[in-house]
Coordinates of C-alpha atoms and ligand atoms in Angstrom, one line a residue:
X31 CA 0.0 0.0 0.0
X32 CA 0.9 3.4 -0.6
X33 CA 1.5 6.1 1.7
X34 CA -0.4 9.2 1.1
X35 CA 0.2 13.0 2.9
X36 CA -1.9 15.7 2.2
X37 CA -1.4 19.4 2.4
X38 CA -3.8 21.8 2.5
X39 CA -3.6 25.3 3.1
X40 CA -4.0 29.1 2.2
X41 CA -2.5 31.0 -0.7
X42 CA 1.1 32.4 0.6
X43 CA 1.2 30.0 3.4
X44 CA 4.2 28.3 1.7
X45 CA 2.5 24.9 1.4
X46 CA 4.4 24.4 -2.5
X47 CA 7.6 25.1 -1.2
X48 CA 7.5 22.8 2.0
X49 CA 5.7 19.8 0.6
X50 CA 8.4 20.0 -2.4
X51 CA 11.4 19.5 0.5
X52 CA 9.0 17.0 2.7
X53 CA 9.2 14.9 -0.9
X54 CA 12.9 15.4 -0.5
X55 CA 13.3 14.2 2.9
X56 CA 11.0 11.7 2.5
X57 CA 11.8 10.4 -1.2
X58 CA 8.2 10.6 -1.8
X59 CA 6.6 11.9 -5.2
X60 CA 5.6 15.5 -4.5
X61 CA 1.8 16.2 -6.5
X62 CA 0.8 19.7 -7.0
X63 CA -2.9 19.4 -7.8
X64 CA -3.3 23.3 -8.7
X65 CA -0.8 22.4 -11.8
X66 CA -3.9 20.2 -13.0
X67 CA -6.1 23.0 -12.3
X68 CA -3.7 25.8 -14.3
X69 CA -3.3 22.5 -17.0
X70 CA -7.2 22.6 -17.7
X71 CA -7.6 26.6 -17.5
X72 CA -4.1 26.5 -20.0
X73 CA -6.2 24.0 -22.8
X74 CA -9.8 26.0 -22.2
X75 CA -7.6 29.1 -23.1
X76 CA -6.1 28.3 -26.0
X77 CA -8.9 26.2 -27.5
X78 CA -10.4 29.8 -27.3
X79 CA -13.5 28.8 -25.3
X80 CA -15.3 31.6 -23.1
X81 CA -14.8 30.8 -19.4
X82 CA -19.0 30.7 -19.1
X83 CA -19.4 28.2 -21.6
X84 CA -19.6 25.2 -19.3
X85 CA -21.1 22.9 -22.1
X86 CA -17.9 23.5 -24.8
X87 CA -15.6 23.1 -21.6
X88 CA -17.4 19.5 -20.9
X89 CA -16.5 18.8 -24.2
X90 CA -13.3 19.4 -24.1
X91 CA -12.7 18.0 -20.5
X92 CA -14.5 14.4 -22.8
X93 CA -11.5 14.3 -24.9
X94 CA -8.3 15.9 -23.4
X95 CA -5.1 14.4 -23.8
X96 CA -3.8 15.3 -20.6
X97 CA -1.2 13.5 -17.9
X98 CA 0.8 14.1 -15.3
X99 CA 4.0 12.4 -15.3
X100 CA 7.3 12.6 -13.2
X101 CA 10.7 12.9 -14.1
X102 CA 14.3 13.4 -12.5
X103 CA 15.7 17.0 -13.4
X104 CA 19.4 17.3 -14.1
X105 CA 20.1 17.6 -10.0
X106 CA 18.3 14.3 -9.8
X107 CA 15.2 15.8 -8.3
X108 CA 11.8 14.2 -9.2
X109 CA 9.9 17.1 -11.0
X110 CA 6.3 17.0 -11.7
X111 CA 5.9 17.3 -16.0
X112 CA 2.0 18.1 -16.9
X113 CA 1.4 17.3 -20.5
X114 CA -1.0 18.3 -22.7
X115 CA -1.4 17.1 -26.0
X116 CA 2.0 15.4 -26.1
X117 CA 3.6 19.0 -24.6
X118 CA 5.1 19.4 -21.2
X119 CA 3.3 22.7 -20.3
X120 CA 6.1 23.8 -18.5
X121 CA 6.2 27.7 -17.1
X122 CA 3.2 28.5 -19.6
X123 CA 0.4 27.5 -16.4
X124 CA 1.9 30.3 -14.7
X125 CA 0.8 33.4 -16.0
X126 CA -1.9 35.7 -14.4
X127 CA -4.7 34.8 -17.5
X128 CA -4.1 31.2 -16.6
X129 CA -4.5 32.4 -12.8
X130 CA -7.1 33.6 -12.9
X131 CA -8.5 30.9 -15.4
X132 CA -7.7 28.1 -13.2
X133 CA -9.7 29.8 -10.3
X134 CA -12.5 29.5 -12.5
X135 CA -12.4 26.2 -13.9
X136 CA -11.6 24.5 -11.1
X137 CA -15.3 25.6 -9.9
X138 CA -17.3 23.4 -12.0
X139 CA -17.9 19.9 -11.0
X140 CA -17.1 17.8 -13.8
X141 CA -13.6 19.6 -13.8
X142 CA -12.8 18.6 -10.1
X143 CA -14.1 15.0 -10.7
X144 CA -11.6 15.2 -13.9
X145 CA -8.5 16.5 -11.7
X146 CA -9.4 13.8 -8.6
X147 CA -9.2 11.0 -11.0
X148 CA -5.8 12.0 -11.9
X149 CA -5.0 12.4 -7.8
X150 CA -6.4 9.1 -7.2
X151 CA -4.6 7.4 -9.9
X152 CA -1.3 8.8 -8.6
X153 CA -2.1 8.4 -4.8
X154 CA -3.0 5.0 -4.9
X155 CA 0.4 3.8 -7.0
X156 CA 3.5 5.9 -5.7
X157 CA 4.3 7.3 -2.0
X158 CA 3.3 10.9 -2.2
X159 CA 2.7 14.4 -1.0
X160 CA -0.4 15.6 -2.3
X161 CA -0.6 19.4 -2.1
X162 CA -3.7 21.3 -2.8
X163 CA -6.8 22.3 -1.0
X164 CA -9.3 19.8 -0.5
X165 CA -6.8 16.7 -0.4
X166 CA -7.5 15.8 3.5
X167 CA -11.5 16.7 3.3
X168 CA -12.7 15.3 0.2
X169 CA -9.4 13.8 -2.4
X170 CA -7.7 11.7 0.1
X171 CA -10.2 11.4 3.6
X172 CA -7.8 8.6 4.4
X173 CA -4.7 10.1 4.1
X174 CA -2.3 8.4 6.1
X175 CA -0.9 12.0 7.3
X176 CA -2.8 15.5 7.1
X177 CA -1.4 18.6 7.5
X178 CA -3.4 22.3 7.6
X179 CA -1.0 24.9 6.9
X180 CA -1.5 28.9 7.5
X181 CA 0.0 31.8 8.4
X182 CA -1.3 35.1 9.6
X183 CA -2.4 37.4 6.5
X184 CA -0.1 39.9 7.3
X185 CA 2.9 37.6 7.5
X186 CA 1.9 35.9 3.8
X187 CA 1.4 39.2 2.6
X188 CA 5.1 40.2 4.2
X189 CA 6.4 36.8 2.0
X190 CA 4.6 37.2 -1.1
X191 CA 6.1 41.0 -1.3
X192 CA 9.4 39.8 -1.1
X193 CA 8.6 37.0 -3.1
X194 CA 7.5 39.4 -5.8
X195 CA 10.6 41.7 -5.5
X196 CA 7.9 44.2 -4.8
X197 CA 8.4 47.6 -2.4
X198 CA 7.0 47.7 0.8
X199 CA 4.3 51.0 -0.7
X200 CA 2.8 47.8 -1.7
X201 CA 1.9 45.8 1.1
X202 CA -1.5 47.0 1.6
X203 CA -2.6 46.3 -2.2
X204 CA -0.9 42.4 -1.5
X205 CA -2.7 42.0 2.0
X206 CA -5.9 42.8 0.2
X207 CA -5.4 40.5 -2.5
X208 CA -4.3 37.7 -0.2
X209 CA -7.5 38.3 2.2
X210 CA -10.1 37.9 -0.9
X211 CA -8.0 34.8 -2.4
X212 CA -9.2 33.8 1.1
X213 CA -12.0 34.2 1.1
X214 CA -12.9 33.1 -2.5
X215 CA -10.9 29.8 -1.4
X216 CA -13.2 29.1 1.6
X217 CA -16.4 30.2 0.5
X218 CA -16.8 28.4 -2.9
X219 CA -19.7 26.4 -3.4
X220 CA -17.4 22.7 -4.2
X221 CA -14.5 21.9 -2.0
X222 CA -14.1 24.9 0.0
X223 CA -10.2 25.1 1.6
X224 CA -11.2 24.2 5.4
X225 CA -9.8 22.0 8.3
X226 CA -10.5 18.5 7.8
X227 CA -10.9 16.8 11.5
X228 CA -7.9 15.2 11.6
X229 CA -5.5 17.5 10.2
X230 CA -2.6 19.1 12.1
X231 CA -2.7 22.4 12.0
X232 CA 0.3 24.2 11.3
X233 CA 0.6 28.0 11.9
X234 CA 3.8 29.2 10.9
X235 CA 4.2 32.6 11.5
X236 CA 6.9 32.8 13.3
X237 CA 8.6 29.7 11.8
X238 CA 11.5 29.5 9.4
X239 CA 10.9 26.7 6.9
X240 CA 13.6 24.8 8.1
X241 CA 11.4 24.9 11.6
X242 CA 8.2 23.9 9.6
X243 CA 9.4 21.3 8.3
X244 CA 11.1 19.8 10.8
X245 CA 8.2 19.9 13.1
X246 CA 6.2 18.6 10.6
X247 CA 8.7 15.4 10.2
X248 CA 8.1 15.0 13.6
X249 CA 4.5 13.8 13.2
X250 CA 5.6 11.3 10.2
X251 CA 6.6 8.1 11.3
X252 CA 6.5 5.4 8.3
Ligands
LIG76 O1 -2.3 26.4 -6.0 P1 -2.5 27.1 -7.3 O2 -2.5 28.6 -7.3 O3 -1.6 26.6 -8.4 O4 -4.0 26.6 -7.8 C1 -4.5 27.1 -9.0 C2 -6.0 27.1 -8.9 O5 -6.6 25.8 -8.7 C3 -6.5 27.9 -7.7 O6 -7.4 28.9 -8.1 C4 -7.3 27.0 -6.8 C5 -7.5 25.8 -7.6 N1 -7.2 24.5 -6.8 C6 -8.3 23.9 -6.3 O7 -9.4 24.3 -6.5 N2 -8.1 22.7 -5.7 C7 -6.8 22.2 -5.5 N3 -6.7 21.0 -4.9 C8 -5.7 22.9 -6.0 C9 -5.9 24.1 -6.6

């Protein structure tokens, strides 16, 4: 059997970055879910198809070549490849259109049943760290590990400027920004982000990574 962690958490709260090392530590696959999200906004994109038309984007969900695959880089590091179409999409899912895109798409039902498939496929094969935003409540309810991850608004809002190279006249514009992502996360009609039960909640403020994920590490025992 395979052993499954999810993390779940709130935009900023570093959740990517940690459950990329935790995959490190752990030689575990590391599966970011949103990159399946961004893949489907990508193709819905450049087929040219209006973000309303739910029936034309059924379609195309019907027929999509699309997989996620993983690969060693040149430093030996197992890196997640999302091809569409034959193509690994590469930096192109990370643009603002496909952004905002994904945070569209990945409202309609038949697109989350598409992108769960794919989780469930991977989950139940390899050892990995599933990252995302429903993975503990409604992906994978029997994770073997769950983790909630957060920080306080002002603090992700702190990161994401520096992140951004952005000056600190800024910050307010960012905290705004990070406080409706919020709220647009956890008030969506399907698979809100919330606490499932049994997750650990992690607040890291006033962590370093190195502190997160170490204290995370302390709750995996395989
Ligand atoms: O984590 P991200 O920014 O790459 O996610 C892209 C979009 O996909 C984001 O708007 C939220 C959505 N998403 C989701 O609904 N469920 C997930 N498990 C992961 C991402």
């Amino acid at each position: 059997m395979s052993v499954n962690i999810a993390i779940d958490g709130t935009a900023g709260s570093g959740k990517g970055t940690i459950a990329k090392r935790l995959a490190l530590e752990l030689g575990f696959f590391c599966l970011d879910t949103g990159a399946i999200y961004r893949s489907v906004a990508y193709a819905v994109v450049n087929a040219k198809i209006n973000l309303e038309n739910e029936e034309e984007i059924k379609q195309l969900i019907q027929n999509l070549d699309f997989k996620v695959v993983f690969e060693k880089d040149a430093d030996g590091k197992q890196v997640q490849k999302n091809i569409l179409n034959g193509e690994d999409l590469g930096q192109k899912i990370r643009t603002e259109e496909i952004s905002e895109a994904s945070s569209n798409v990945a409202q309609l039902p038949f697109v989350r049943e598409f992108a769960t498939k794919i989780q469930h496929e991977i989950a139940k094969n390899f050892n990995v760290i599933v990252e995302g935003r429903d993975i503990g409540t409604v992906v994978l309810p029997n994770a073997n590990f769950k983790f909630f991850l957060t920080a306080s608004v002002e603090v992700r809002a702190d990161r994401r400027l520096k992140q951004l190279n952005l000056p600190q006249e800024r910050f307010n514009d960012v905290l705004k920004e990070i406080k409706e992502r919020d709220y647009r996360d956890m008030n969506r009609a399907i698979s809100p982000l919330k606490i499932a039960d049994d997750a650990i909640y992690v607040d890291n403020s006033n962590q370093t990574l190195e502190e997160t994920i170490s204290y995370i590490l302390s709750f995996i025992k395989i």
